XYZ file of C-alpha atoms in Angstrom:
171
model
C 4.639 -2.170 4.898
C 5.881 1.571 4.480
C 2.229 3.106 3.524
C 1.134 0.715 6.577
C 3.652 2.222 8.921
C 3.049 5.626 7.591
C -0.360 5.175 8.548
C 0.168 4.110 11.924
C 2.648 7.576 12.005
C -0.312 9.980 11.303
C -3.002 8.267 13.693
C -0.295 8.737 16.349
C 0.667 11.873 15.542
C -3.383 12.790 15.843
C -3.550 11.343 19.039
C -0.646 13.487 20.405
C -1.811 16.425 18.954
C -5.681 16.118 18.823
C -5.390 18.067 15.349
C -5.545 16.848 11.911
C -4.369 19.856 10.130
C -1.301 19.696 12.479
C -0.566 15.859 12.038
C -0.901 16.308 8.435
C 1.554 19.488 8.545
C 4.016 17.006 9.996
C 2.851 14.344 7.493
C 3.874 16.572 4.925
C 7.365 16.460 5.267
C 8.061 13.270 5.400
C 8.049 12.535 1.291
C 10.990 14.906 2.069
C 12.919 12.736 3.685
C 12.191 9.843 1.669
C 12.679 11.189 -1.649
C 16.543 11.898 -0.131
C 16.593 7.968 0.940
C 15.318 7.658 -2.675
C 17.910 9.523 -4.378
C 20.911 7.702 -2.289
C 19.214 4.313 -3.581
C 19.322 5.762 -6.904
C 22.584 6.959 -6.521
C 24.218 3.666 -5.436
C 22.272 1.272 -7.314
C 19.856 -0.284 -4.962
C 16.796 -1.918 -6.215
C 14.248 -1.765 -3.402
C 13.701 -4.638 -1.470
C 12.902 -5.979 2.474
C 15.922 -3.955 4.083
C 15.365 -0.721 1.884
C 11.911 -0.776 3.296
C 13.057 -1.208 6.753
C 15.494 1.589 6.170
C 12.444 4.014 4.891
C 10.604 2.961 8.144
C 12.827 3.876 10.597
C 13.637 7.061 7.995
C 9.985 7.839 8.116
C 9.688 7.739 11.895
C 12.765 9.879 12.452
C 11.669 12.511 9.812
C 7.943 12.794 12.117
C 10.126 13.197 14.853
C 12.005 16.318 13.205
C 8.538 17.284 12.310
C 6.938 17.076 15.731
C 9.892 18.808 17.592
C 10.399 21.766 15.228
C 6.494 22.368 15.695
C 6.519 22.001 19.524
C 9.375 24.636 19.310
C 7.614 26.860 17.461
C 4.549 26.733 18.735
C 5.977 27.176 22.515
C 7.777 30.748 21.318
C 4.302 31.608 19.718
C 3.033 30.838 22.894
C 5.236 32.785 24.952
C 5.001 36.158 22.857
C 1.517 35.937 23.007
C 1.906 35.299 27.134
C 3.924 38.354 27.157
C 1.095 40.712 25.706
C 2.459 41.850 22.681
C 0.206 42.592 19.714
C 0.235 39.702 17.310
C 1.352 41.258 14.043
C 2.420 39.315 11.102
C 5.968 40.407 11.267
C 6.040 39.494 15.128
C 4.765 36.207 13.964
C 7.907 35.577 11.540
C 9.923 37.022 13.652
C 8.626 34.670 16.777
C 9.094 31.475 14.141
C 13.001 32.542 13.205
C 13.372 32.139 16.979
C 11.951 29.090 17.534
C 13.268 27.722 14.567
C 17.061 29.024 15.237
C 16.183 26.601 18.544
C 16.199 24.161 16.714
C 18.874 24.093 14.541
C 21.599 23.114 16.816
C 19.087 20.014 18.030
C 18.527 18.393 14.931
C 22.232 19.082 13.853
C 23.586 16.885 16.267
C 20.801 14.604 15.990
C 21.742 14.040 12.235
C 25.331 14.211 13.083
C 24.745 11.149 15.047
C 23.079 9.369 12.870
C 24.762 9.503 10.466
C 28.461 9.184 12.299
C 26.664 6.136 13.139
C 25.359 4.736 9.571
C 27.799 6.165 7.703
C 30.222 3.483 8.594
C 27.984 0.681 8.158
C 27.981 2.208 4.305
C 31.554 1.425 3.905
C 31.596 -2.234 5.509
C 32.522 -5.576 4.400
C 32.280 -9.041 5.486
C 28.774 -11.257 6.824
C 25.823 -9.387 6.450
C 27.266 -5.601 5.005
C 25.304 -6.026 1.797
C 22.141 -6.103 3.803
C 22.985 -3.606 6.382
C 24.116 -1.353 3.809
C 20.392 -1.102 2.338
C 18.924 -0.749 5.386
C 21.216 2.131 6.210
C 21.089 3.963 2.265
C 17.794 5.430 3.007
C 18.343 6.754 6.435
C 21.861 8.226 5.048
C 20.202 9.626 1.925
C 16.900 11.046 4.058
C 19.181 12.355 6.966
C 21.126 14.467 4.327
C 17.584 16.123 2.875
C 14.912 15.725 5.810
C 16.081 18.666 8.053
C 16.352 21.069 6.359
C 13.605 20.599 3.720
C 10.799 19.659 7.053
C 12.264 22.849 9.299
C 11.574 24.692 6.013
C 8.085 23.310 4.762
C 6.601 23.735 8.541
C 8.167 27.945 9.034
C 6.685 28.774 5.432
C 2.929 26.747 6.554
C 3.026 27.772 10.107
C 4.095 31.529 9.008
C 1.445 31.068 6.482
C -1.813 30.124 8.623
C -0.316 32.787 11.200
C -0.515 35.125 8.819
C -4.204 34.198 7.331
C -5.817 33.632 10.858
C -3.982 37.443 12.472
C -5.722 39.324 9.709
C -9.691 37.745 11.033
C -8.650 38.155 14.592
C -6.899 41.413 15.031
């Protein structure tokens, strides 16, 4: 089920953004995320079964999300340096994506923060049911920890990147 849904994550992220180099940019850091869900398993002795999998689902979606708002952001601040009229240098274009990136940062903070205040206590139950909640909840604890900061960094160094390539054809 997790290739399946991961699938069904990239043909909707093509659909919103009518590119595939851009759905695959947020494809990419997704194995980000789930290598931190991974490493909790790992960590607390989880085989993988039904609820880990439903864990890396919901992990998988919430990682794309990361990945589609941190490229919106940056994008936008591309956008509105260009709308200003200055020259599009390569410096201008790192120094527009540490600005939409810093943006960010306080978004996705408290979006983790949530999540987590809100998994991390499932971690530590007991009673009916905690040994299956618990699995569902390792991988989003485990991806929540790693997925920030490793997507926010894959997308500045690729967006930076093709900035970079495409301002030296274009002027």
């Amino acid at each position: 089920m997790v290739p399946f849904t991961l699938v069904i994550i990239f043909v909707l992220l093509y659909l919103a953004f009518r590119r595939f180099d851009e759905a695959l940019l947020i494809m990419v850091t997704v194995p980000f995320a789930l290598i931190g869900g991974f490493w909790l398993l790992w960590l607390l002795g989880y085989n993988m079964s039904i609820a880990t999998a439903v864990g890396f689902i919901a992990l998988s979606g919430v990682a794309a999300e990361f990945g589609v708002v941190m490229l919106l952001y940056l994008k936008q601040a591309l956008e509105k340096k260009q709308a200003l009229g200055e020259p599009m240098s390569v410096a201008t274009v790192k120094e527009t994506m540490m600005e939409g990136a810093v943006l960010r940062v306080r978004p996705i903070a408290m979006t983790v923060a949530v999540i987590l205040a809100g998994l991390v206590p499932i971690m530590w139950s007991t009673g009916t049911g905690a040994e299956v909640m618990q699995r569902i909840a390792a991988p989003m604890v485990g991806g929540m920890v790693v997925a920030p900061l490793l997507s926010m960094l894959v997308i500045l160094r690729r967006i930076s990147s093709c900035a970079g390539g495409t301002l030296g054809s274009n002027g």
